Amino acid sequence: MSTRRAELVELSRRSIKRGSKSFSAASRLFNRQTRERVWLLYAWCRRCDDIADAQELGGALGDQSGAAERLARIRALTAKAFAGQATGDPAFDALGLVAKECGITPEMAEDVIAGFALDADDWRPRSERDLMRYCYHVAGAVGAMMALVMGVSPRDDDTLDRACDLGFAFQLANIARDVVEDDAAARCYIPVEWLVEEDIEPGQHTKPHHRQELADMAAKLVSLMETHEAAARIGAARLPFRSRWAVLSAARIYGEIGREVRRRGTAAWDYRVSTTKADKIRHAAAALVEALVNRPPALAEMPRWTRRDFTSRA
């Protein structure tokens, strides 16, 4: 390993360790090469998110003025990374490295950046399709990129679709868990049509008198999550054993977050849903058995929304 590559891998390892304990834990189940590449790609995703939101490692949002300039910076640095040029930012250099090694394209990266653009425009979803469009850009597109890191062929559209399903599932769990935090940051990812169906006044969905309606909508998000989670297992079955184990562990960890939100009902946002170290070990052990057996349940019906509905190449 070159000195520069080793430096970028180490910086990326620190980024994922600080930025996402769940992903960090699951990533250790990959073989060394895949693990390092997952870290490199994560570092770029994390850095883009932090630049877009003027924050540090997913912390509190900073001053949101100048969003367009920050988005332009992300695109400029990403273009330099794909051109093989030094960017002056290790996370973007990490993207350039992993893109070269795994065949990640500028179009794939732009699909992710488009999600930051939605937030920069103070965008809100009107329909379920809009919600899933957002989930695609901020998570589903990342799932497809991660699949390439795990060795999936860029021509294997069905497996890339299933990797995207896992990203959908992760983001739906996040939205259900973080709906009150998002509201405090003046963001809402629940579709307007859902709010209207629940007869909720604009901007009032997190107020105490609407807590039951909020719990009902969170349950709807979790139901969508479970549909995409189940579809993702079909794709995971095609991965090498270590990658399959890691993906199934991550699916179980994030799936549990969503299901815990649903179980808590109206109390789901009294304190933040999270998983303990013991929980992560338990999920990894269960995923090991699942990966060894490798017989995902057949689905009566595939998810309504797919990667091909939203990709810029559609």
PDB file of C-alpha atoms in Angstrom:
ATOM      1  CA  MET A   1       0.000   0.000   0.000  1.00  0.00           C
ATOM      2  CA  SER A   2       1.379   3.421  -0.921  1.00  0.00           C
ATOM      3  CA  THR A   3       2.033   5.894   1.855  1.00  0.00           C
ATOM      4  CA  ARG A   4      -0.663   8.265   0.547  1.00  0.00           C
ATOM      5  CA  ARG A   5      -3.244   5.500   0.264  1.00  0.00           C
ATOM      6  CA  ALA A   6      -2.475   4.360   3.801  1.00  0.00           C
ATOM      7  CA  GLU A   7      -2.929   7.919   5.057  1.00  0.00           C
ATOM      8  CA  LEU A   8      -6.282   8.289   3.302  1.00  0.00           C
ATOM      9  CA  VAL A   9      -7.488   4.924   4.622  1.00  0.00           C
ATOM     10  CA  GLU A  10      -6.554   5.870   8.184  1.00  0.00           C
ATOM     11  CA  LEU A  11      -8.241   9.274   7.952  1.00  0.00           C
ATOM     12  CA  SER A  12     -11.327   7.600   6.497  1.00  0.00           C
ATOM     13  CA  ARG A  13     -11.352   5.009   9.285  1.00  0.00           C
ATOM     14  CA  ARG A  14     -11.376   7.811  11.834  1.00  0.00           C
ATOM     15  CA  SER A  15     -14.166   9.562   9.943  1.00  0.00           C
ATOM     16  CA  ILE A  16     -16.508   6.563  10.001  1.00  0.00           C
ATOM     17  CA  LYS A  17     -15.628   5.751  13.612  1.00  0.00           C
ATOM     18  CA  ARG A  18     -16.610   9.259  14.713  1.00  0.00           C
ATOM     19  CA  GLY A  19     -19.435   9.822  12.242  1.00  0.00           C
ATOM     20  CA  SER A  20     -21.401   6.559  12.417  1.00  0.00           C
ATOM     21  CA  LYS A  21     -20.896   3.924  15.092  1.00  0.00           C
ATOM     22  CA  SER A  22     -23.374   1.611  13.352  1.00  0.00           C
ATOM     23  CA  PHE A  23     -21.630   1.718   9.966  1.00  0.00           C
ATOM     24  CA  SER A  24     -18.240   1.527  11.634  1.00  0.00           C
ATOM     25  CA  ALA A  25     -19.208  -1.643  13.487  1.00  0.00           C
ATOM     26  CA  ALA A  26     -20.672  -3.306  10.389  1.00  0.00           C
ATOM     27  CA  SER A  27     -17.712  -2.313   8.203  1.00  0.00           C
ATOM     28  CA  ARG A  28     -15.300  -4.371  10.289  1.00  0.00           C
ATOM     29  CA  LEU A  29     -16.972  -7.533   9.012  1.00  0.00           C
ATOM     30  CA  PHE A  30     -15.748  -6.936   5.439  1.00  0.00           C
ATOM     31  CA  ASN A  31     -12.448  -8.334   4.220  1.00  0.00           C
ATOM     32  CA  ARG A  32      -9.595  -5.844   4.456  1.00  0.00           C
ATOM     33  CA  GLN A  33      -9.695  -4.532   0.893  1.00  0.00           C
ATOM     34  CA  THR A  34     -13.452  -4.021   0.867  1.00  0.00           C
ATOM     35  CA  ARG A  35     -13.406  -2.516   4.350  1.00  0.00           C
ATOM     36  CA  GLU A  36     -10.824   0.072   3.352  1.00  0.00           C
ATOM     37  CA  ARG A  37     -12.760   0.989   0.232  1.00  0.00           C
ATOM     38  CA  VAL A  38     -15.998   1.329   2.217  1.00  0.00           C
ATOM     39  CA  TRP A  39     -14.186   3.708   4.577  1.00  0.00           C
ATOM     40  CA  LEU A  40     -12.837   5.756   1.654  1.00  0.00           C
ATOM     41  CA  LEU A  41     -16.282   6.177   0.107  1.00  0.00           C
ATOM     42  CA  TYR A  42     -17.910   6.914   3.469  1.00  0.00           C
ATOM     43  CA  ALA A  43     -15.364   9.677   4.118  1.00  0.00           C
ATOM     44  CA  TRP A  44     -16.458  11.490   0.955  1.00  0.00           C
ATOM     45  CA  CYS A  45     -20.165  11.096   1.793  1.00  0.00           C
ATOM     46  CA  ARG A  46     -19.604  12.363   5.340  1.00  0.00           C
ATOM     47  CA  ARG A  47     -17.525  15.322   4.191  1.00  0.00           C
ATOM     48  CA  CYS A  48     -20.058  16.344   1.548  1.00  0.00           C
ATOM     49  CA  ASP A  49     -22.838  16.197   4.142  1.00  0.00           C
ATOM     50  CA  ASP A  50     -20.827  18.325   6.555  1.00  0.00           C
ATOM     51  CA  ILE A  51     -19.961  20.925   3.916  1.00  0.00           C
ATOM     52  CA  ALA A  52     -23.554  21.075   2.667  1.00  0.00           C
ATOM     53  CA  ASP A  53     -24.986  21.571   6.153  1.00  0.00           C
ATOM     54  CA  ALA A  54     -22.097  23.645   7.588  1.00  0.00           C
ATOM     55  CA  GLN A  55     -21.671  21.102  10.360  1.00  0.00           C
ATOM     56  CA  GLU A  56     -19.041  18.806  11.840  1.00  0.00           C
ATOM     57  CA  LEU A  57     -19.471  15.023  11.595  1.00  0.00           C
ATOM     58  CA  GLY A  58     -23.253  15.240  11.441  1.00  0.00           C
ATOM     59  CA  GLY A  59     -23.574  17.528  14.457  1.00  0.00           C
ATOM     60  CA  ALA A  60     -25.774  20.589  14.817  1.00  0.00           C
ATOM     61  CA  LEU A  61     -26.506  22.478  11.606  1.00  0.00           C
ATOM     62  CA  GLY A  62     -24.460  25.610  11.100  1.00  0.00           C
ATOM     63  CA  ASP A  63     -25.438  28.880   9.442  1.00  0.00           C
ATOM     64  CA  GLN A  64     -27.373  27.847   6.346  1.00  0.00           C
ATOM     65  CA  SER A  65     -26.665  31.014   4.380  1.00  0.00           C
ATOM     66  CA  GLY A  66     -24.310  30.435   1.467  1.00  0.00           C
ATOM     67  CA  ALA A  67     -25.756  26.978   0.704  1.00  0.00           C
ATOM     68  CA  ALA A  68     -25.358  27.466  -3.053  1.00  0.00           C
ATOM     69  CA  GLU A  69     -21.676  28.325  -2.658  1.00  0.00           C
ATOM     70  CA  ARG A  70     -21.087  25.246  -0.491  1.00  0.00           C
ATOM     71  CA  LEU A  71     -22.832  23.050  -3.055  1.00  0.00           C
ATOM     72  CA  ALA A  72     -20.655  24.510  -5.817  1.00  0.00           C
ATOM     73  CA  ARG A  73     -17.585  23.714  -3.713  1.00  0.00           C
ATOM     74  CA  ILE A  74     -18.688  20.090  -3.346  1.00  0.00           C
ATOM     75  CA  ARG A  75     -19.153  19.752  -7.098  1.00  0.00           C
ATOM     76  CA  ALA A  76     -15.834  21.422  -7.896  1.00  0.00           C
ATOM     77  CA  LEU A  77     -13.847  19.242  -5.486  1.00  0.00           C
ATOM     78  CA  THR A  78     -15.650  16.113  -6.679  1.00  0.00           C
ATOM     79  CA  ALA A  79     -14.817  16.938 -10.303  1.00  0.00           C
ATOM     80  CA  LYS A  80     -11.149  17.383  -9.385  1.00  0.00           C
ATOM     81  CA  ALA A  81     -11.185  14.037  -7.593  1.00  0.00           C
ATOM     82  CA  PHE A  82     -12.547  12.244 -10.663  1.00  0.00           C
ATOM     83  CA  ALA A  83      -9.956  14.023 -12.826  1.00  0.00           C
ATOM     84  CA  GLY A  84      -7.246  12.486 -10.640  1.00  0.00           C
ATOM     85  CA  GLN A  85      -6.121  15.837  -9.291  1.00  0.00           C
ATOM     86  CA  ALA A  86      -5.157  16.619  -5.702  1.00  0.00           C
ATOM     87  CA  THR A  87      -8.076  18.422  -4.086  1.00  0.00           C
ATOM     88  CA  GLY A  88      -6.527  19.691  -0.868  1.00  0.00           C
ATOM     89  CA  ASP A  89      -9.219  17.808   1.067  1.00  0.00           C
ATOM     90  CA  PRO A  90      -8.448  14.195   2.100  1.00  0.00           C
ATOM     91  CA  ALA A  91     -12.081  13.064   1.856  1.00  0.00           C
ATOM     92  CA  PHE A  92     -12.278  14.117  -1.791  1.00  0.00           C
ATOM     93  CA  ASP A  93      -8.885  12.567  -2.480  1.00  0.00           C
ATOM     94  CA  ALA A  94     -10.332   9.386  -0.945  1.00  0.00           C
ATOM     95  CA  LEU A  95     -13.186   9.513  -3.465  1.00  0.00           C
ATOM     96  CA  GLY A  96     -10.740   9.849  -6.335  1.00  0.00           C
ATOM     97  CA  LEU A  97      -8.865   6.799  -5.102  1.00  0.00           C
ATOM     98  CA  VAL A  98     -11.863   4.520  -4.537  1.00  0.00           C
ATOM     99  CA  ALA A  99     -13.518   5.656  -7.775  1.00  0.00           C
ATOM    100  CA  LYS A 100     -10.409   4.651  -9.717  1.00  0.00           C
ATOM    101  CA  GLU A 101     -10.198   1.293  -7.943  1.00  0.00           C
ATOM    102  CA  CYS A 102     -13.893   0.370  -8.234  1.00  0.00           C
ATOM    103  CA  GLY A 103     -15.249   2.083 -11.334  1.00  0.00           C
ATOM    104  CA  ILE A 104     -17.451   4.618  -9.581  1.00  0.00           C
ATOM    105  CA  THR A 105     -18.518   7.267 -12.110  1.00  0.00           C
ATOM    106  CA  PRO A 106     -19.093  11.028 -11.873  1.00  0.00           C
ATOM    107  CA  GLU A 107     -22.767  10.408 -12.692  1.00  0.00           C
ATOM    108  CA  MET A 108     -23.119   8.196  -9.616  1.00  0.00           C
ATOM    109  CA  ALA A 109     -21.547  10.874  -7.442  1.00  0.00           C
ATOM    110  CA  GLU A 110     -23.813  13.540  -8.932  1.00  0.00           C
ATOM    111  CA  ASP A 111     -26.856  11.471  -7.969  1.00  0.00           C
ATOM    112  CA  VAL A 112     -25.695  11.761  -4.340  1.00  0.00           C
ATOM    113  CA  ILE A 113     -24.860  15.465  -4.609  1.00  0.00           C
ATOM    114  CA  ALA A 114     -28.389  16.061  -5.964  1.00  0.00           C
ATOM    115  CA  GLY A 115     -29.689  15.163  -2.505  1.00  0.00           C
ATOM    116  CA  PHE A 116     -27.652  17.950  -0.933  1.00  0.00           C
ATOM    117  CA  ALA A 117     -29.046  20.267  -3.592  1.00  0.00           C
ATOM    118  CA  LEU A 118     -32.592  19.439  -2.495  1.00  0.00           C
ATOM    119  CA  ASP A 119     -31.805  20.470   1.080  1.00  0.00           C
ATOM    120  CA  ALA A 120     -30.005  23.586  -0.148  1.00  0.00           C
ATOM    121  CA  ASP A 121     -33.207  24.579  -1.963  1.00  0.00           C
ATOM    122  CA  ASP A 122     -35.242  24.169   1.255  1.00  0.00           C
ATOM    123  CA  TRP A 123     -37.153  21.440  -0.567  1.00  0.00           C
ATOM    124  CA  ARG A 124     -40.124  19.534   0.912  1.00  0.00           C
ATOM    125  CA  PRO A 125     -41.704  16.321  -0.399  1.00  0.00           C
ATOM    126  CA  ARG A 126     -45.293  16.631  -1.548  1.00  0.00           C
ATOM    127  CA  SER A 127     -45.952  12.954  -2.285  1.00  0.00           C
ATOM    128  CA  GLU A 128     -44.597   9.537  -1.377  1.00  0.00           C
ATOM    129  CA  ARG A 129     -42.747   9.558  -4.693  1.00  0.00           C
ATOM    130  CA  ASP A 130     -41.042  12.808  -3.665  1.00  0.00           C
ATOM    131  CA  LEU A 131     -40.060  11.231  -0.342  1.00  0.00           C
ATOM    132  CA  MET A 132     -38.512   8.249  -2.118  1.00  0.00           C
ATOM    133  CA  ARG A 133     -36.753  10.541  -4.585  1.00  0.00           C
ATOM    134  CA  TYR A 134     -35.037  12.210  -1.641  1.00  0.00           C
ATOM    135  CA  CYS A 135     -34.196   8.845  -0.081  1.00  0.00           C
ATOM    136  CA  TYR A 136     -32.673   7.757  -3.379  1.00  0.00           C
ATOM    137  CA  HIS A 137     -30.354  10.719  -3.660  1.00  0.00           C
ATOM    138  CA  VAL A 138     -29.146  10.809  -0.055  1.00  0.00           C
ATOM    139  CA  ALA A 139     -28.921   7.057   0.580  1.00  0.00           C
ATOM    140  CA  GLY A 140     -30.066   4.783  -2.242  1.00  0.00           C
ATOM    141  CA  ALA A 141     -27.455   6.151  -4.654  1.00  0.00           C
ATOM    142  CA  VAL A 142     -24.812   5.608  -1.977  1.00  0.00           C
ATOM    143  CA  GLY A 143     -25.972   2.001  -1.659  1.00  0.00           C
ATOM    144  CA  ALA A 144     -25.399   1.459  -5.382  1.00  0.00           C
ATOM    145  CA  MET A 145     -21.901   2.956  -5.103  1.00  0.00           C
ATOM    146  CA  MET A 146     -21.152   0.729  -2.124  1.00  0.00           C
ATOM    147  CA  ALA A 147     -22.216  -2.289  -4.187  1.00  0.00           C
ATOM    148  CA  LEU A 148     -19.480  -1.493  -6.704  1.00  0.00           C
ATOM    149  CA  VAL A 149     -17.031  -1.277  -3.802  1.00  0.00           C
ATOM    150  CA  MET A 150     -18.121  -4.820  -2.862  1.00  0.00           C
ATOM    151  CA  GLY A 151     -17.403  -6.075  -6.359  1.00  0.00           C
ATOM    152  CA  VAL A 152     -20.844  -5.947  -7.991  1.00  0.00           C
ATOM    153  CA  SER A 153     -20.632  -5.354 -11.737  1.00  0.00           C
ATOM    154  CA  PRO A 154     -21.892  -1.949 -12.938  1.00  0.00           C
ATOM    155  CA  ARG A 155     -23.916  -3.934 -15.497  1.00  0.00           C
ATOM    156  CA  ASP A 156     -25.714  -5.979 -12.818  1.00  0.00           C
ATOM    157  CA  ASP A 157     -28.718  -3.672 -12.602  1.00  0.00           C
ATOM    158  CA  ASP A 158     -30.850  -5.971 -10.482  1.00  0.00           C
ATOM    159  CA  THR A 159     -28.230  -6.301  -7.728  1.00  0.00           C
ATOM    160  CA  LEU A 160     -27.595  -2.552  -7.856  1.00  0.00           C
ATOM    161  CA  ASP A 161     -31.356  -2.051  -7.432  1.00  0.00           C
ATOM    162  CA  ARG A 162     -31.267  -4.248  -4.337  1.00  0.00           C
ATOM    163  CA  ALA A 163     -28.307  -2.289  -2.931  1.00  0.00           C
ATOM    164  CA  CYS A 164     -30.325   0.863  -3.497  1.00  0.00           C
ATOM    165  CA  ASP A 165     -33.197  -0.739  -1.558  1.00  0.00           C
ATOM    166  CA  LEU A 166     -30.919  -1.017   1.451  1.00  0.00           C
ATOM    167  CA  GLY A 167     -30.142   2.688   1.201  1.00  0.00           C
ATOM    168  CA  PHE A 168     -33.862   3.435   0.984  1.00  0.00           C
ATOM    169  CA  ALA A 169     -34.418   1.374   4.140  1.00  0.00           C
ATOM    170  CA  PHE A 170     -31.646   3.130   6.060  1.00  0.00           C
ATOM    171  CA  GLN A 171     -32.936   6.586   5.181  1.00  0.00           C
ATOM    172  CA  LEU A 172     -36.560   5.782   6.007  1.00  0.00           C
ATOM    173  CA  ALA A 173     -35.437   4.570   9.441  1.00  0.00           C
ATOM    174  CA  ASN A 174     -33.465   7.787   9.906  1.00  0.00           C
ATOM    175  CA  ILE A 175     -36.432   9.966   8.932  1.00  0.00           C
ATOM    176  CA  ALA A 176     -38.743   8.160  11.361  1.00  0.00           C
ATOM    177  CA  ARG A 177     -36.226   8.465  14.193  1.00  0.00           C
ATOM    178  CA  ASP A 178     -35.160  12.070  13.523  1.00  0.00           C
ATOM    179  CA  VAL A 179     -38.444  13.728  12.598  1.00  0.00           C
ATOM    180  CA  VAL A 180     -38.478  15.960  15.695  1.00  0.00           C
ATOM    181  CA  GLU A 181     -34.790  16.873  15.318  1.00  0.00           C
ATOM    182  CA  ASP A 182     -35.389  17.675  11.657  1.00  0.00           C
ATOM    183  CA  ASP A 183     -38.318  19.909  12.586  1.00  0.00           C
ATOM    184  CA  ALA A 184     -36.087  21.816  15.014  1.00  0.00           C
ATOM    185  CA  ALA A 185     -33.736  22.423  12.070  1.00  0.00           C
ATOM    186  CA  ALA A 186     -36.692  23.660   9.942  1.00  0.00           C
ATOM    187  CA  ARG A 187     -36.720  20.518   7.799  1.00  0.00           C
ATOM    188  CA  CYS A 188     -39.525  18.073   7.125  1.00  0.00           C
ATOM    189  CA  TYR A 189     -39.305  14.905   5.045  1.00  0.00           C
ATOM    190  CA  ILE A 190     -42.837  13.660   5.675  1.00  0.00           C
ATOM    191  CA  PRO A 191     -44.891  14.147   2.491  1.00  0.00           C
ATOM    192  CA  VAL A 192     -47.394  16.999   2.509  1.00  0.00           C
ATOM    193  CA  GLU A 193     -50.052  14.570   1.281  1.00  0.00           C
ATOM    194  CA  TRP A 194     -49.561  12.433   4.410  1.00  0.00           C
ATOM    195  CA  LEU A 195     -49.895  15.496   6.642  1.00  0.00           C
ATOM    196  CA  VAL A 196     -53.111  16.485   4.867  1.00  0.00           C
ATOM    197  CA  GLU A 197     -54.510  12.974   5.270  1.00  0.00           C
ATOM    198  CA  GLU A 198     -53.845  13.250   9.016  1.00  0.00           C
ATOM    199  CA  ASP A 199     -55.481  16.712   9.079  1.00  0.00           C
ATOM    200  CA  ILE A 200     -52.330  18.319  10.490  1.00  0.00           C
ATOM    201  CA  GLU A 201     -51.866  22.064  10.179  1.00  0.00           C
ATOM    202  CA  PRO A 202     -48.715  23.260   8.369  1.00  0.00           C
ATOM    203  CA  GLY A 203     -45.673  23.186  10.640  1.00  0.00           C
ATOM    204  CA  GLN A 204     -47.579  21.519  13.498  1.00  0.00           C
ATOM    205  CA  HIS A 205     -46.731  17.817  13.000  1.00  0.00           C
ATOM    206  CA  THR A 206     -44.359  17.562  15.978  1.00  0.00           C
ATOM    207  CA  LYS A 207     -46.601  19.388  18.428  1.00  0.00           C
ATOM    208  CA  PRO A 208     -47.858  17.325  21.410  1.00  0.00           C
ATOM    209  CA  HIS A 209     -51.496  17.357  20.288  1.00  0.00           C
ATOM    210  CA  HIS A 210     -50.472  15.589  17.047  1.00  0.00           C
ATOM    211  CA  ARG A 211     -48.222  12.977  18.630  1.00  0.00           C
ATOM    212  CA  GLN A 212     -50.539  10.070  17.759  1.00  0.00           C
ATOM    213  CA  GLU A 213     -50.758  11.178  14.136  1.00  0.00           C
ATOM    214  CA  LEU A 214     -46.971  11.506  14.064  1.00  0.00           C
ATOM    215  CA  ALA A 215     -46.625   7.979  15.452  1.00  0.00           C
ATOM    216  CA  ASP A 216     -49.001   6.719  12.748  1.00  0.00           C
ATOM    217  CA  MET A 217     -46.918   8.351  10.012  1.00  0.00           C
ATOM    218  CA  ALA A 218     -43.705   7.008  11.523  1.00  0.00           C
ATOM    219  CA  ALA A 219     -45.223   3.518  11.429  1.00  0.00           C
ATOM    220  CA  LYS A 220     -45.973   4.095   7.747  1.00  0.00           C
ATOM    221  CA  LEU A 221     -42.328   5.042   7.161  1.00  0.00           C
ATOM    222  CA  VAL A 222     -41.186   1.894   8.976  1.00  0.00           C
ATOM    223  CA  SER A 223     -43.517  -0.265   6.903  1.00  0.00           C
ATOM    224  CA  LEU A 224     -41.915   1.174   3.751  1.00  0.00           C
ATOM    225  CA  MET A 225     -38.514   0.560   5.320  1.00  0.00           C
ATOM    226  CA  GLU A 226     -39.314  -3.108   5.887  1.00  0.00           C
ATOM    227  CA  THR A 227     -40.402  -3.607   2.284  1.00  0.00           C
ATOM    228  CA  HIS A 228     -37.098  -2.261   0.975  1.00  0.00           C
ATOM    229  CA  GLU A 229     -35.133  -4.048   3.705  1.00  0.00           C
ATOM    230  CA  ALA A 230     -36.604  -7.390   2.605  1.00  0.00           C
ATOM    231  CA  ALA A 231     -35.781  -6.682  -1.050  1.00  0.00           C
ATOM    232  CA  ALA A 232     -32.215  -5.750  -0.110  1.00  0.00           C
ATOM    233  CA  ARG A 233     -31.720  -9.219   1.387  1.00  0.00           C
ATOM    234  CA  ILE A 234     -32.223 -10.727  -2.064  1.00  0.00           C
ATOM    235  CA  GLY A 235     -29.271  -8.740  -3.374  1.00  0.00           C
ATOM    236  CA  ALA A 236     -27.165  -9.423  -0.293  1.00  0.00           C
ATOM    237  CA  ALA A 237     -27.451 -13.157  -1.006  1.00  0.00           C
ATOM    238  CA  ARG A 238     -25.373 -12.624  -4.162  1.00  0.00           C
ATOM    239  CA  LEU A 239     -22.447 -10.989  -2.369  1.00  0.00           C
ATOM    240  CA  PRO A 240     -19.279 -12.728  -1.137  1.00  0.00           C
ATOM    241  CA  PHE A 241     -19.697 -14.124   2.372  1.00  0.00           C
ATOM    242  CA  ARG A 242     -17.891 -11.374   4.316  1.00  0.00           C
ATOM    243  CA  SER A 243     -19.702  -8.620   2.421  1.00  0.00           C
ATOM    244  CA  ARG A 244     -23.022 -10.424   2.868  1.00  0.00           C
ATOM    245  CA  TRP A 245     -22.424 -10.673   6.618  1.00  0.00           C
ATOM    246  CA  ALA A 246     -21.571  -6.971   6.899  1.00  0.00           C
ATOM    247  CA  VAL A 247     -24.571  -5.859   4.842  1.00  0.00           C
ATOM    248  CA  LEU A 248     -26.990  -8.046   6.767  1.00  0.00           C
ATOM    249  CA  SER A 249     -25.580  -6.749  10.066  1.00  0.00           C
ATOM    250  CA  ALA A 250     -26.121  -3.156   8.973  1.00  0.00           C
ATOM    251  CA  ALA A 251     -29.641  -4.028   7.782  1.00  0.00           C
ATOM    252  CA  ARG A 252     -30.479  -5.542  11.153  1.00  0.00           C
ATOM    253  CA  ILE A 253     -29.048  -2.604  13.112  1.00  0.00           C
ATOM    254  CA  TYR A 254     -30.920   0.047  11.125  1.00  0.00           C
ATOM    255  CA  GLY A 255     -34.031  -2.082  10.839  1.00  0.00           C
ATOM    256  CA  GLU A 256     -34.118  -2.353  14.620  1.00  0.00           C
ATOM    257  CA  ILE A 257     -33.916   1.436  14.922  1.00  0.00           C
ATOM    258  CA  GLY A 258     -36.999   1.805  12.746  1.00  0.00           C
ATOM    259  CA  ARG A 259     -38.892  -0.952  14.522  1.00  0.00           C
ATOM    260  CA  GLU A 260     -38.058   0.553  17.918  1.00  0.00           C
ATOM    261  CA  VAL A 261     -39.544   3.868  16.778  1.00  0.00           C
ATOM    262  CA  ARG A 262     -42.720   2.011  15.834  1.00  0.00           C
ATOM    263  CA  ARG A 263     -42.808   0.067  19.117  1.00  0.00           C
ATOM    264  CA  ARG A 264     -42.503   3.217  21.210  1.00  0.00           C
ATOM    265  CA  GLY A 265     -45.460   4.829  19.478  1.00  0.00           C
ATOM    266  CA  THR A 266     -46.134   8.316  20.789  1.00  0.00           C
ATOM    267  CA  ALA A 267     -43.095   8.082  23.101  1.00  0.00           C
ATOM    268  CA  ALA A 268     -40.670   7.495  20.200  1.00  0.00           C
ATOM    269  CA  TRP A 269     -39.177  10.982  20.407  1.00  0.00           C
ATOM    270  CA  ASP A 270     -38.951  11.387  24.174  1.00  0.00           C
ATOM    271  CA  TYR A 271     -35.307  10.424  23.779  1.00  0.00           C
ATOM    272  CA  ARG A 272     -33.304   9.403  20.725  1.00  0.00           C
ATOM    273  CA  VAL A 273     -33.552   5.814  19.573  1.00  0.00           C
ATOM    274  CA  SER A 274     -30.118   4.229  19.347  1.00  0.00           C
ATOM    275  CA  THR A 275     -28.407   0.847  19.570  1.00  0.00           C
ATOM    276  CA  THR A 276     -25.894  -0.183  22.220  1.00  0.00           C
ATOM    277  CA  LYS A 277     -22.631  -2.032  21.659  1.00  0.00           C
ATOM    278  CA  ALA A 278     -24.331  -5.177  22.973  1.00  0.00           C
ATOM    279  CA  ASP A 279     -27.156  -4.663  20.463  1.00  0.00           C
ATOM    280  CA  LYS A 280     -24.656  -4.403  17.614  1.00  0.00           C
ATOM    281  CA  ILE A 281     -22.914  -7.614  18.689  1.00  0.00           C
ATOM    282  CA  ARG A 282     -26.278  -9.381  18.898  1.00  0.00           C
ATOM    283  CA  HIS A 283     -27.270  -8.212  15.427  1.00  0.00           C
ATOM    284  CA  ALA A 284     -23.892  -9.222  13.989  1.00  0.00           C
ATOM    285  CA  ALA A 285     -24.287 -12.708  15.480  1.00  0.00           C
ATOM    286  CA  ALA A 286     -27.775 -13.083  14.028  1.00  0.00           C
ATOM    287  CA  ALA A 287     -26.524 -11.790  10.668  1.00  0.00           C
ATOM    288  CA  LEU A 288     -23.722 -14.366  10.720  1.00  0.00           C
ATOM    289  CA  VAL A 289     -26.265 -17.171  10.887  1.00  0.00           C
ATOM    290  CA  GLU A 290     -28.355 -15.515   8.189  1.00  0.00           C
ATOM    291  CA  ALA A 291     -25.285 -15.092   5.954  1.00  0.00           C
ATOM    292  CA  LEU A 292     -24.276 -18.724   6.414  1.00  0.00           C
ATOM    293  CA  VAL A 293     -27.744 -20.070   5.621  1.00  0.00           C
ATOM    294  CA  ASN A 294     -28.112 -17.546   2.771  1.00  0.00           C
ATOM    295  CA  ARG A 295     -31.745 -18.198   1.899  1.00  0.00           C
ATOM    296  CA  PRO A 296     -33.557 -14.860   1.899  1.00  0.00           C
ATOM    297  CA  PRO A 297     -37.343 -15.157   2.069  1.00  0.00           C
ATOM    298  CA  ALA A 298     -39.147 -14.785  -1.243  1.00  0.00           C
ATOM    299  CA  LEU A 299     -41.223 -11.637  -1.600  1.00  0.00           C
ATOM    300  CA  ALA A 300     -44.829 -11.736  -2.729  1.00  0.00           C
ATOM    301  CA  GLU A 301     -44.341  -8.288  -4.229  1.00  0.00           C
ATOM    302  CA  MET A 302     -41.249  -6.171  -4.865  1.00  0.00           C
ATOM    303  CA  PRO A 303     -41.104  -2.545  -3.669  1.00  0.00           C
ATOM    304  CA  ARG A 304     -43.064   0.008  -5.623  1.00  0.00           C
ATOM    305  CA  TRP A 305     -40.137   2.419  -5.884  1.00  0.00           C
ATOM    306  CA  THR A 306     -36.814   1.478  -7.475  1.00  0.00           C
ATOM    307  CA  ARG A 307     -33.480   3.060  -8.317  1.00  0.00           C
ATOM    308  CA  ARG A 308     -34.554   3.356 -11.934  1.00  0.00           C
ATOM    309  CA  ASP A 309     -37.397   5.700 -10.990  1.00  0.00           C
ATOM    310  CA  PHE A 310     -34.941   8.332  -9.766  1.00  0.00           C
ATOM    311  CA  THR A 311     -31.458   7.910 -11.210  1.00  0.00           C
ATOM    312  CA  SER A 312     -30.241  10.736 -13.412  1.00  0.00           C
ATOM    313  CA  ARG A 313     -29.724   8.140 -16.138  1.00  0.00           C
ATOM    314  CA  ALA A 314     -33.381   7.094 -16.131  1.00  0.00           C
TER     315      ALA A 314
END
